[in-house]
């Protein structure tokens, strides 16, 4: 046996190689309140309930109560409309999956209508649950869903219409009332994906921001997803899926009595469900309360507003769309490579997330701004300006035209694993290469690959990573 302190020391050493989850320097994946007691409370509550199993709420009534409390808190925040029910899930993707699953059996060969900016979780849902996806182009400049085009895309096979509040990629709010009205008129369900905005936009509104309506007060909205592990600043592993009525929710529940074991009764995709994330979220939400969240929203709002105007002052940078929330995506002029800017930021201790070009959306860098970013905006902006200068100085990242041509001609459907291994090695992503320090050359090559090929290449890469 290895003594616990030795094992923990090893774990700490491993964690030291990760991106920092606190301090505001990682502007993707993590949501930092900047309040250490929030983290310690979450961890303590997690430890208290992690052995309890949400599989049977009658055996663990504490979990039942905490889940009902969280659903009620989310429902109060998102319109406070009577009749709203919900489920706590493991994350935003699971909430979106269940919203689609709940709707699926409404038509014989079902489809979902979604803007091209909807989160890829809906692509996953269509893939897993066998629905057709009708991707509706968004406004090419504002990146907001086009309500007339969405309405026109609804047909007799549509079981769900989706809008984002806001979209992840650009942080812009879709015109929910218009889209919901079209869905209502056709008798189709309408889901608002507020995974990333649902716990912060209501507070922005209280702080005086102009936030167009997107919650259950909008006629036609039948479900909303909101992640607790984003702007509710809870430890990872919790989201809420709300439905306007218990009847709408029932179709994502699952029961099986047709086997010799216990009757399996599930509200979500999971069956055994750790009480840990739920208890952690319950504790954090209880601790912070509306006044705590209002303060955190105020800090995040101040930070995002300073960062956005700072970006607009850096020559050559341009913010995409009109972000309403805590997300900012910006692109650059032709004089430098944005992937190099990301690498330069990394060298200066900041993680910013590159996004590839997609339809009218150019290649860009994405920032998830949280309360913890307040106070270091100037430092961030100074490093960003320096990184842009460095990228200009470094010149363009060129992909050998022969390689680009070769890649463009590849058909992911007919390539073998060996050929992929060769390609990955050529791209610097070979199985024994380890993780490269500078991603710009790799991203530049990946950017030349059409999306299906990029998906396949990165899946091969993932498979290589997850080989013990
Ligand atoms: C984060 C996010 C999701 C997916 O959530 P996960 O918790 O990462 O599974 C879905 N939709 C939007 C808009 C998001 O921002």
Short mmCIF file of C-alpha atoms and ligand atoms in Angstrom, two decimals:
data_model
loop_
_atom_site.label_atom_id
_atom_site.label_comp_id
_atom_site.label_asym_id
_atom_site.label_seq_id
_atom_site.Cartn_x
_atom_site.Cartn_y
_atom_site.Cartn_z
CA UNK A 1 0.00 0.00 0.00
CA UNK A 2 1.06 3.55 -0.65
CA UNK A 3 0.54 5.88 2.31
CA UNK A 4 -2.23 8.44 1.69
CA UNK A 5 0.13 11.42 2.06
CA UNK A 6 2.45 9.99 -0.57
CA UNK A 7 -0.45 9.44 -2.97
CA UNK A 8 -1.73 12.95 -2.34
CA UNK A 9 1.71 14.42 -2.86
CA UNK A 10 1.84 12.70 -6.23
CA UNK A 11 -1.60 14.03 -7.10
CA UNK A 12 -0.52 17.55 -6.18
CA UNK A 13 2.55 17.21 -8.33
CA UNK A 14 0.40 16.07 -11.26
CA UNK A 15 -2.05 18.93 -10.75
CA UNK A 16 0.80 21.43 -10.77
CA UNK A 17 1.20 20.69 -14.47
CA UNK A 18 -2.38 21.76 -15.24
CA UNK A 19 -3.67 25.18 -16.22
CA UNK A 20 -4.44 27.17 -13.06
CA UNK A 21 -8.14 26.99 -12.15
CA UNK A 22 -7.93 30.06 -9.92
CA UNK A 23 -6.61 33.56 -10.31
CA UNK A 24 -8.28 34.55 -13.58
CA UNK A 25 -5.45 33.57 -15.89
CA UNK A 26 -7.30 30.72 -17.56
CA UNK A 27 -10.02 32.29 -19.71
CA UNK A 28 -11.73 29.05 -20.73
CA UNK A 29 -12.96 25.88 -19.03
CA UNK A 30 -12.92 27.31 -15.50
CA UNK A 31 -15.16 29.71 -13.61
CA UNK A 32 -13.55 31.37 -10.65
CA UNK A 33 -15.46 33.41 -8.09
CA UNK A 34 -12.16 34.56 -6.64
CA UNK A 35 -13.60 33.73 -3.17
CA UNK A 36 -11.60 31.01 -1.44
CA UNK A 37 -14.39 30.17 1.01
CA UNK A 38 -16.64 29.29 -1.92
CA UNK A 39 -14.11 26.68 -3.00
CA UNK A 40 -13.53 25.26 0.45
CA UNK A 41 -17.25 25.11 1.16
CA UNK A 42 -17.90 23.33 -2.13
CA UNK A 43 -15.14 20.82 -1.43
CA UNK A 44 -16.39 20.14 2.11
CA UNK A 45 -19.98 19.66 0.97
CA UNK A 46 -18.78 17.44 -1.87
CA UNK A 47 -16.92 15.22 0.59
CA UNK A 48 -19.99 15.00 2.85
CA UNK A 49 -22.21 13.57 0.13
CA UNK A 50 -19.98 11.92 -2.45
CA UNK A 51 -20.77 8.42 -1.20
CA UNK A 52 -24.54 8.98 -1.34
CA UNK A 53 -26.32 7.73 -4.45
CA UNK A 54 -28.95 9.77 -6.28
CA UNK A 55 -30.10 6.53 -7.95
CA UNK A 56 -32.67 6.14 -5.17
CA UNK A 57 -34.02 9.40 -3.75
CA UNK A 58 -36.04 7.51 -1.14
CA UNK A 59 -32.86 6.01 0.27
CA UNK A 60 -31.07 9.38 0.25
CA UNK A 61 -33.75 12.00 0.94
CA UNK A 62 -31.05 14.61 1.52
CA UNK A 63 -30.20 14.44 -2.18
CA UNK A 64 -33.87 14.71 -3.12
CA UNK A 65 -34.26 17.83 -1.02
CA UNK A 66 -31.08 19.44 -2.34
CA UNK A 67 -32.10 18.75 -5.94
CA UNK A 68 -35.56 20.23 -5.41
CA UNK A 69 -33.98 23.26 -3.75
CA UNK A 70 -31.62 23.83 -6.68
CA UNK A 71 -34.35 23.41 -9.27
CA UNK A 72 -36.50 25.90 -7.37
CA UNK A 73 -33.62 28.38 -7.18
CA UNK A 74 -33.03 28.07 -10.95
CA UNK A 75 -36.71 28.39 -11.68
CA UNK A 76 -37.02 31.54 -9.52
CA UNK A 77 -34.09 33.06 -11.37
CA UNK A 78 -35.45 32.20 -14.80
CA UNK A 79 -38.87 33.74 -14.75
CA UNK A 80 -40.39 32.50 -11.48
CA UNK A 81 -43.30 31.01 -13.39
CA UNK A 82 -45.54 28.46 -11.63
CA UNK A 83 -45.47 24.83 -12.76
CA UNK A 84 -41.79 24.79 -13.73
CA UNK A 85 -39.99 21.56 -12.75
CA UNK A 86 -36.54 20.26 -13.54
CA UNK A 87 -33.65 17.91 -13.00
CA UNK A 88 -30.09 18.39 -11.86
CA UNK A 89 -27.75 16.85 -14.42
CA UNK A 90 -24.02 16.32 -14.65
CA UNK A 91 -23.42 19.31 -16.93
CA UNK A 92 -24.61 21.42 -19.80
CA UNK A 93 -24.23 18.72 -22.39
CA UNK A 94 -26.39 16.32 -20.40
CA UNK A 95 -29.02 19.04 -19.93
CA UNK A 96 -29.11 19.71 -23.68
CA UNK A 97 -29.19 15.97 -24.44
CA UNK A 98 -32.17 15.50 -22.15
CA UNK A 99 -34.02 18.48 -23.63
CA UNK A 100 -33.71 16.81 -27.04
CA UNK A 101 -34.56 13.35 -25.70
CA UNK A 102 -37.66 14.68 -23.95
CA UNK A 103 -38.88 16.10 -27.27
CA UNK A 104 -37.79 13.31 -29.59
CA UNK A 105 -40.80 11.07 -29.67
CA UNK A 106 -43.17 13.88 -30.59
CA UNK A 107 -42.94 12.94 -34.29
CA UNK A 108 -42.19 9.73 -36.22
CA UNK A 109 -38.90 10.81 -37.92
CA UNK A 110 -38.01 13.73 -35.75
CA UNK A 111 -35.79 16.71 -36.48
CA UNK A 112 -34.51 19.68 -34.47
CA UNK A 113 -34.22 23.22 -35.80
CA UNK A 114 -31.19 25.03 -34.47
CA UNK A 115 -29.09 28.05 -35.36
CA UNK A 116 -25.62 27.26 -36.73
CA UNK A 117 -24.24 28.87 -33.57
CA UNK A 118 -26.00 26.44 -31.22
CA UNK A 119 -23.67 24.50 -28.95
CA UNK A 120 -22.28 21.25 -30.36
CA UNK A 121 -24.09 19.46 -27.51
CA UNK A 122 -27.14 19.55 -29.80
CA UNK A 123 -25.14 17.87 -32.57
CA UNK A 124 -24.23 15.20 -30.07
CA UNK A 125 -27.89 14.83 -29.07
CA UNK A 126 -28.99 14.42 -32.70
CA UNK A 127 -26.18 11.90 -33.21
CA UNK A 128 -26.97 9.87 -30.10
CA UNK A 129 -30.74 9.93 -30.27
CA UNK A 130 -31.23 9.64 -34.03
CA UNK A 131 -32.75 12.98 -34.97
CA UNK A 132 -32.12 15.00 -38.09
CA UNK A 133 -30.53 18.38 -37.59
CA UNK A 134 -31.78 21.39 -39.49
CA UNK A 135 -28.96 23.93 -39.11
CA UNK A 136 -30.27 27.40 -39.81
CA UNK A 137 -27.76 30.10 -40.81
CA UNK A 138 -27.47 33.03 -38.42
CA UNK A 139 -27.07 36.68 -39.33
CA UNK A 140 -23.56 36.78 -40.84
CA UNK A 141 -22.59 39.97 -38.99
CA UNK A 142 -24.36 39.85 -35.62
CA UNK A 143 -24.17 36.03 -35.34
CA UNK A 144 -27.67 36.07 -33.84
CA UNK A 145 -30.22 33.50 -34.95
CA UNK A 146 -32.48 34.67 -37.74
CA UNK A 147 -36.07 34.27 -36.47
CA UNK A 148 -37.68 34.32 -39.92
CA UNK A 149 -35.31 31.63 -41.19
CA UNK A 150 -35.85 29.59 -38.02
CA UNK A 151 -39.63 29.87 -38.43
CA UNK A 152 -39.38 28.84 -42.08
CA UNK A 153 -37.31 25.78 -41.14
CA UNK A 154 -39.99 24.36 -38.84
CA UNK A 155 -41.93 21.56 -40.54
CA UNK A 156 -44.04 18.54 -39.62
CA UNK A 157 -41.00 16.62 -38.42
CA UNK A 158 -39.77 19.33 -36.03
CA UNK A 159 -39.87 18.30 -32.38
CA UNK A 160 -37.67 21.04 -30.90
CA UNK A 161 -36.46 24.52 -31.79
CA UNK A 162 -33.30 25.77 -30.07
CA UNK A 163 -31.95 29.24 -29.26
CA UNK A 164 -28.99 30.32 -27.13
CA UNK A 165 -28.86 32.79 -24.27
CA UNK A 166 -26.13 33.52 -25.11
CA UNK A 167 -24.27 31.41 -27.68
CA UNK A 168 -20.93 30.09 -26.51
CA UNK A 169 -18.91 31.06 -29.58
CA UNK A 170 -19.82 34.76 -29.74
CA UNK A 171 -21.68 35.45 -26.49
CA UNK A 172 -24.62 36.97 -28.34
CA UNK A 173 -28.24 36.52 -27.36
CA UNK A 174 -30.60 34.99 -29.91
CA UNK A 175 -33.98 36.70 -30.40
CA UNK A 176 -35.80 34.28 -28.10
CA UNK A 177 -39.29 35.89 -28.12
CA UNK A 178 -39.57 35.80 -31.92
CA UNK A 179 -38.28 32.24 -32.19
CA UNK A 180 -40.47 31.04 -29.32
CA UNK A 181 -43.51 32.65 -30.94
CA UNK A 182 -42.85 30.74 -34.15
CA UNK A 183 -42.46 27.47 -32.23
CA UNK A 184 -45.62 28.13 -30.23
CA UNK A 185 -47.59 28.84 -33.37
CA UNK A 186 -46.57 25.46 -34.80
CA UNK A 187 -47.10 23.63 -31.50
CA UNK A 188 -43.42 22.71 -31.25
CA UNK A 189 -41.26 22.70 -28.13
CA UNK A 190 -38.65 25.44 -27.76
CA UNK A 191 -35.44 25.09 -25.75
CA UNK A 192 -33.39 28.04 -24.53
CA UNK A 193 -29.78 27.02 -23.99
CA UNK A 194 -28.86 29.31 -21.13
CA UNK A 195 -26.13 26.95 -19.94
CA UNK A 196 -23.60 29.75 -19.77
CA UNK A 197 -25.83 32.79 -19.40
CA UNK A 198 -28.69 31.60 -17.23
CA UNK A 199 -27.05 32.28 -13.89
CA UNK A 200 -25.50 35.61 -14.82
CA UNK A 201 -27.83 37.45 -17.24
CA UNK A 202 -30.64 37.83 -14.68
CA UNK A 203 -28.13 39.52 -12.38
CA UNK A 204 -26.81 41.69 -15.22
CA UNK A 205 -30.41 42.80 -15.74
CA UNK A 206 -30.72 43.68 -12.03
CA UNK A 207 -27.53 45.70 -12.39
CA UNK A 208 -29.17 47.73 -15.13
CA UNK A 209 -28.02 45.95 -18.29
CA UNK A 210 -30.43 45.79 -21.19
CA UNK A 211 -31.11 42.06 -21.35
CA UNK A 212 -33.90 41.14 -23.78
CA UNK A 213 -36.29 38.50 -22.41
CA UNK A 214 -35.21 34.86 -22.74
CA UNK A 215 -36.73 32.95 -19.81
CA UNK A 216 -40.05 31.22 -19.00
CA UNK A 217 -41.89 34.53 -19.10
CA UNK A 218 -41.51 34.37 -22.86
CA UNK A 219 -44.55 32.57 -24.32
CA UNK A 220 -43.52 29.39 -26.11
CA UNK A 221 -40.34 28.63 -24.13
CA UNK A 222 -40.76 25.02 -22.92
CA UNK A 223 -37.32 24.23 -21.48
CA UNK A 224 -34.17 26.02 -20.31
CA UNK A 225 -30.74 24.66 -19.42
CA UNK A 226 -28.50 26.50 -16.96
CA UNK A 227 -25.17 25.23 -15.68
CA UNK A 228 -24.36 25.49 -12.01
CA UNK A 229 -20.71 24.72 -12.72
CA UNK A 230 -20.40 27.87 -14.84
CA UNK A 231 -21.67 31.18 -13.45
CA UNK A 232 -23.15 29.72 -10.27
CA UNK A 233 -19.45 29.11 -9.48
CA UNK A 234 -20.09 25.57 -8.23
CA UNK A 235 -17.60 22.72 -8.48
CA UNK A 236 -17.72 20.79 -11.75
CA UNK A 237 -20.52 18.33 -12.38
CA UNK A 238 -23.85 20.15 -12.10
CA UNK A 239 -26.34 21.77 -14.43
CA UNK A 240 -30.12 22.20 -14.26
CA UNK A 241 -32.60 21.38 -16.99
CA UNK A 242 -35.92 23.10 -16.37
CA UNK A 243 -39.18 22.22 -18.09
CA UNK A 244 -42.28 24.38 -18.17
CA UNK A 245 -44.37 21.46 -16.90
CA UNK A 246 -43.97 17.99 -15.43
CA UNK A 247 -45.64 16.55 -18.52
CA UNK A 248 -42.94 18.01 -20.79
CA UNK A 249 -40.22 16.63 -18.51
CA UNK A 250 -41.57 13.09 -18.16
CA UNK A 251 -40.32 11.97 -21.55
CA UNK A 252 -36.66 12.19 -20.53
CA UNK A 253 -37.29 9.98 -17.48
CA UNK A 254 -36.52 6.29 -17.88
CA UNK A 255 -37.85 3.20 -16.12
CA UNK A 256 -37.12 -0.46 -16.57
CA UNK A 257 -38.80 -3.18 -14.54
CA UNK A 258 -37.97 -5.78 -17.20
CA UNK A 259 -34.97 -7.39 -15.58
CA UNK A 260 -34.43 -9.32 -12.36
CA UNK A 261 -32.79 -6.48 -10.41
CA UNK A 262 -34.19 -3.31 -8.84
CA UNK A 263 -36.58 -1.32 -10.99
CA UNK A 264 -34.25 1.12 -12.67
CA UNK A 265 -35.77 4.58 -12.38
CA UNK A 266 -33.70 7.44 -13.78
CA UNK A 267 -34.28 11.15 -14.22
CA UNK A 268 -31.08 11.66 -16.24
CA UNK A 269 -28.62 9.72 -18.40
CA UNK A 270 -26.77 8.58 -15.31
CA UNK A 271 -28.13 5.92 -13.03
CA UNK A 272 -25.80 5.88 -10.04
CA UNK A 273 -25.32 9.58 -9.38
CA UNK A 274 -22.83 10.84 -6.86
CA UNK A 275 -24.32 13.15 -4.26
CA UNK A 276 -21.02 15.05 -4.25
CA UNK A 277 -21.51 17.59 -7.04
CA UNK A 278 -25.14 18.12 -6.05
CA UNK A 279 -24.29 18.82 -2.40
CA UNK A 280 -21.41 21.05 -3.42
CA UNK A 281 -23.69 23.08 -5.66
CA UNK A 282 -26.40 23.25 -3.03
CA UNK A 283 -23.91 24.54 -0.47
CA UNK A 284 -22.40 27.16 -2.79
CA UNK A 285 -25.79 28.41 -4.01
CA UNK A 286 -27.04 28.63 -0.43
CA UNK A 287 -23.94 30.41 0.74
CA UNK A 288 -23.78 33.00 -2.00
CA UNK A 289 -27.50 33.74 -2.28
CA UNK A 290 -28.83 36.52 -4.49
CA UNK A 291 -26.67 39.17 -2.87
CA UNK A 292 -23.51 37.11 -3.39
CA UNK A 293 -24.35 36.42 -7.02
CA UNK A 294 -25.19 40.05 -7.60
CA UNK A 295 -21.73 41.07 -6.36
CA UNK A 296 -20.04 38.42 -8.47
CA UNK A 297 -22.05 39.45 -11.53
CA UNK A 298 -21.09 43.05 -10.93
CA UNK A 299 -17.38 42.13 -10.81
CA UNK A 300 -17.66 39.99 -13.95
CA UNK A 301 -19.60 42.71 -15.75
CA UNK A 302 -17.03 45.34 -14.91
CA UNK A 303 -14.23 42.99 -16.02
CA UNK A 304 -15.87 42.06 -19.31
CA UNK A 305 -16.68 45.66 -20.12
CA UNK A 306 -13.09 46.80 -19.47
CA UNK A 307 -11.65 43.89 -21.40
CA UNK A 308 -13.98 44.43 -24.34
CA UNK A 309 -13.23 48.13 -24.64
CA UNK A 310 -9.54 47.43 -24.16
CA UNK A 311 -9.59 44.94 -27.03
CA UNK A 312 -11.35 47.46 -29.23
CA UNK A 313 -8.48 49.88 -28.57
CA UNK A 314 -5.77 47.44 -29.69
CA UNK A 315 -5.05 48.26 -33.34
CA UNK A 316 -5.93 45.33 -35.56
CA UNK A 317 -8.31 43.61 -33.12
CA UNK A 318 -12.07 43.49 -33.59
CA UNK A 319 -14.78 42.08 -31.30
CA UNK A 320 -17.23 39.78 -33.09
CA UNK A 321 -20.90 40.66 -32.78
CA UNK A 322 -22.32 42.50 -29.78
CA UNK A 323 -21.73 40.20 -26.81
CA UNK A 324 -24.24 40.78 -23.98
CA UNK A 325 -22.80 38.54 -21.37
CA UNK A 326 -19.41 37.43 -20.06
CA UNK A 327 -17.98 36.02 -23.28
CA UNK A 328 -15.94 37.93 -25.83
CA UNK A 329 -14.67 36.61 -29.17
CA UNK A 330 -12.28 38.78 -31.15
CA UNK A 331 -10.53 38.46 -34.44
CA UNK A 332 -7.56 40.23 -35.99
CA UNK A 333 -6.50 41.92 -39.20
CA UNK A 334 -4.36 40.14 -41.80
CA UNK A 335 -1.09 41.41 -40.35
CA UNK A 336 -0.62 38.66 -37.78
CA UNK A 337 -1.61 35.14 -36.83
CA UNK A 338 -4.18 34.79 -34.02
CA UNK A 339 -2.98 31.31 -33.06
CA UNK A 340 0.43 32.88 -32.44
CA UNK A 341 -1.25 35.48 -30.23
CA UNK A 342 -2.72 32.60 -28.18
CA UNK A 343 0.75 31.05 -27.86
CA UNK A 344 2.25 34.41 -26.89
CA UNK A 345 -0.46 34.85 -24.25
CA UNK A 346 0.30 31.36 -22.95
CA UNK A 347 3.96 32.30 -22.65
CA UNK A 348 2.82 35.30 -20.58
CA UNK A 349 0.73 33.05 -18.33
CA UNK A 350 -2.76 33.48 -19.84
CA UNK A 351 -4.86 30.84 -21.52
CA UNK A 352 -7.16 32.15 -24.26
CA UNK A 353 -9.17 29.78 -26.45
CA UNK A 354 -8.67 29.73 -30.23
CA UNK A 355 -11.80 29.17 -32.34
CA UNK A 356 -11.53 28.09 -35.96
CA UNK A 357 -13.36 29.88 -38.77
CA UNK A 358 -16.90 28.62 -39.34
CA UNK A 359 -19.23 30.04 -42.02
CA UNK A 360 -19.18 33.83 -41.58
CA UNK A 361 -17.30 33.59 -38.28
CA UNK A 362 -13.58 34.19 -38.87
CA UNK A 363 -10.82 32.56 -36.88
CA UNK A 364 -10.86 34.21 -33.46
CA UNK A 365 -9.86 34.06 -29.82
CA UNK A 366 -12.50 33.43 -27.18
CA UNK A 367 -12.54 34.70 -23.61
CA UNK A 368 -14.69 33.43 -20.77
CA UNK A 369 -14.58 36.26 -18.26
CA UNK A 370 -15.45 35.58 -14.62
CA UNK A 371 -15.51 37.56 -11.39
CA UNK A 372 -11.88 36.59 -10.76
CA UNK A 373 -10.81 38.61 -13.82
CA UNK A 374 -11.80 41.81 -12.11
CA UNK A 375 -8.71 43.62 -10.90
CA UNK A 376 -6.28 42.28 -13.51
CA UNK A 377 -7.92 43.68 -16.66
CA UNK A 378 -5.07 46.14 -17.30
CA UNK A 379 -2.44 43.46 -16.98
CA UNK A 380 -4.41 41.19 -19.31
CA UNK A 381 -4.80 43.92 -21.91
CA UNK A 382 -1.16 44.96 -21.73
CA UNK A 383 -0.10 41.35 -22.29
CA UNK A 384 -2.62 41.02 -25.11
CA UNK A 385 -1.25 44.11 -26.87
CA UNK A 386 2.29 42.80 -26.38
CA UNK A 387 1.26 39.41 -27.74
CA UNK A 388 -0.26 41.00 -30.84
CA UNK A 389 2.99 42.95 -31.36
CA UNK A 390 5.01 39.76 -30.96
CA UNK A 391 2.75 37.95 -33.43
CA UNK A 392 3.14 40.79 -35.94
CA UNK A 393 6.88 40.58 -35.50
CA UNK A 394 6.89 36.81 -35.92
CA UNK A 395 5.07 37.08 -39.24
CA UNK A 396 2.55 34.67 -40.68
CA UNK A 397 2.49 31.00 -39.79
CA UNK A 398 2.69 29.30 -43.13
CA UNK A 399 1.48 25.86 -43.96
CA UNK A 400 3.49 24.30 -46.75
CA UNK A 401 1.12 24.61 -49.75
CA UNK A 402 1.90 21.04 -50.76
CA UNK A 403 0.90 19.81 -47.29
CA UNK A 404 -2.25 21.94 -47.31
CA UNK A 405 -3.18 20.57 -50.71
CA UNK A 406 -2.52 17.02 -49.55
CA UNK A 407 -4.64 17.52 -46.43
CA UNK A 408 -7.48 19.15 -48.36
CA UNK A 409 -7.67 16.14 -50.68
CA UNK A 410 -7.90 13.57 -47.86
CA UNK A 411 -11.16 11.74 -47.36
CA UNK A 412 -11.61 10.92 -43.68
CA UNK A 413 -13.97 8.07 -44.55
CA UNK A 414 -11.37 6.06 -46.43
CA UNK A 415 -8.22 6.74 -44.41
CA UNK A 416 -6.70 4.02 -42.26
CA UNK A 417 -5.52 4.44 -38.68
CA UNK A 418 -1.91 4.07 -39.83
CA UNK A 419 -2.32 6.89 -42.33
CA UNK A 420 -3.80 9.03 -39.59
CA UNK A 421 -0.92 8.20 -37.29
CA UNK A 422 1.46 9.35 -40.04
CA UNK A 423 -0.48 12.55 -40.54
CA UNK A 424 -0.59 13.31 -36.84
CA UNK A 425 3.14 12.79 -36.60
CA UNK A 426 3.64 15.16 -39.56
CA UNK A 427 1.45 17.71 -37.75
CA UNK A 428 3.52 17.43 -34.58
CA UNK A 429 0.83 15.47 -32.75
CA UNK A 430 2.51 12.07 -32.89
CA UNK A 431 1.79 9.62 -30.08
CA UNK A 432 5.17 10.02 -28.39
CA UNK A 433 5.68 13.69 -29.15
CA UNK A 434 4.00 14.79 -25.89
CA UNK A 435 1.95 17.96 -25.84
CA UNK A 436 3.61 20.72 -27.86
CA UNK A 437 4.34 24.08 -26.31
CA UNK A 438 3.35 26.17 -29.30
CA UNK A 439 0.09 25.28 -30.96
CA UNK A 440 0.12 27.83 -33.80
CA UNK A 441 1.73 25.59 -36.46
CA UNK A 442 -0.64 22.74 -35.59
CA UNK A 443 -3.69 24.99 -35.52
CA UNK A 444 -2.68 26.54 -38.84
CA UNK A 445 -2.55 23.09 -40.39
CA UNK A 446 -5.79 21.99 -38.76
CA UNK A 447 -7.45 25.18 -40.01
CA UNK A 448 -6.80 24.07 -43.59
CA UNK A 449 -8.68 20.81 -43.00
CA UNK A 450 -12.44 20.77 -43.64
CA UNK A 451 -14.46 20.17 -40.43
CA UNK A 452 -15.08 16.42 -40.97
CA UNK A 453 -11.39 15.78 -41.52
CA UNK A 454 -10.46 17.96 -38.53
CA UNK A 455 -12.92 16.00 -36.39
CA UNK A 456 -11.43 12.71 -37.46
CA UNK A 457 -7.83 13.88 -37.03
CA UNK A 458 -8.52 15.17 -33.54
CA UNK A 459 -10.38 11.99 -32.59
CA UNK A 460 -7.36 9.95 -33.65
CA UNK A 461 -5.23 12.31 -31.58
CA UNK A 462 -7.59 11.81 -28.61
CA UNK A 463 -7.36 8.08 -28.99
CA UNK A 464 -3.61 8.32 -28.98
CA UNK A 465 -3.67 10.48 -25.83
CA UNK A 466 -5.95 8.05 -24.05
CA UNK A 467 -3.65 5.11 -24.47
CA UNK A 468 -2.16 4.11 -21.11
C1 LIG B 1 -20.89 25.11 -21.76
C2 LIG B 1 -22.07 25.08 -22.65
C3 LIG B 1 -22.74 23.88 -22.94
C4 LIG B 1 -22.20 22.52 -22.54
O1 LIG B 1 -21.94 22.42 -21.20
P1 LIG B 1 -20.91 21.39 -20.56
O2 LIG B 1 -21.11 21.65 -19.11
O3 LIG B 1 -19.54 21.73 -21.06
O4 LIG B 1 -21.31 20.02 -20.94
C5 LIG B 1 -23.90 23.97 -23.70
N1 LIG B 1 -24.34 25.15 -24.15
C6 LIG B 1 -23.70 26.30 -23.91
C7 LIG B 1 -24.26 27.58 -24.46
C8 LIG B 1 -22.54 26.31 -23.16
O5 LIG B 1 -21.88 27.45 -22.95
#
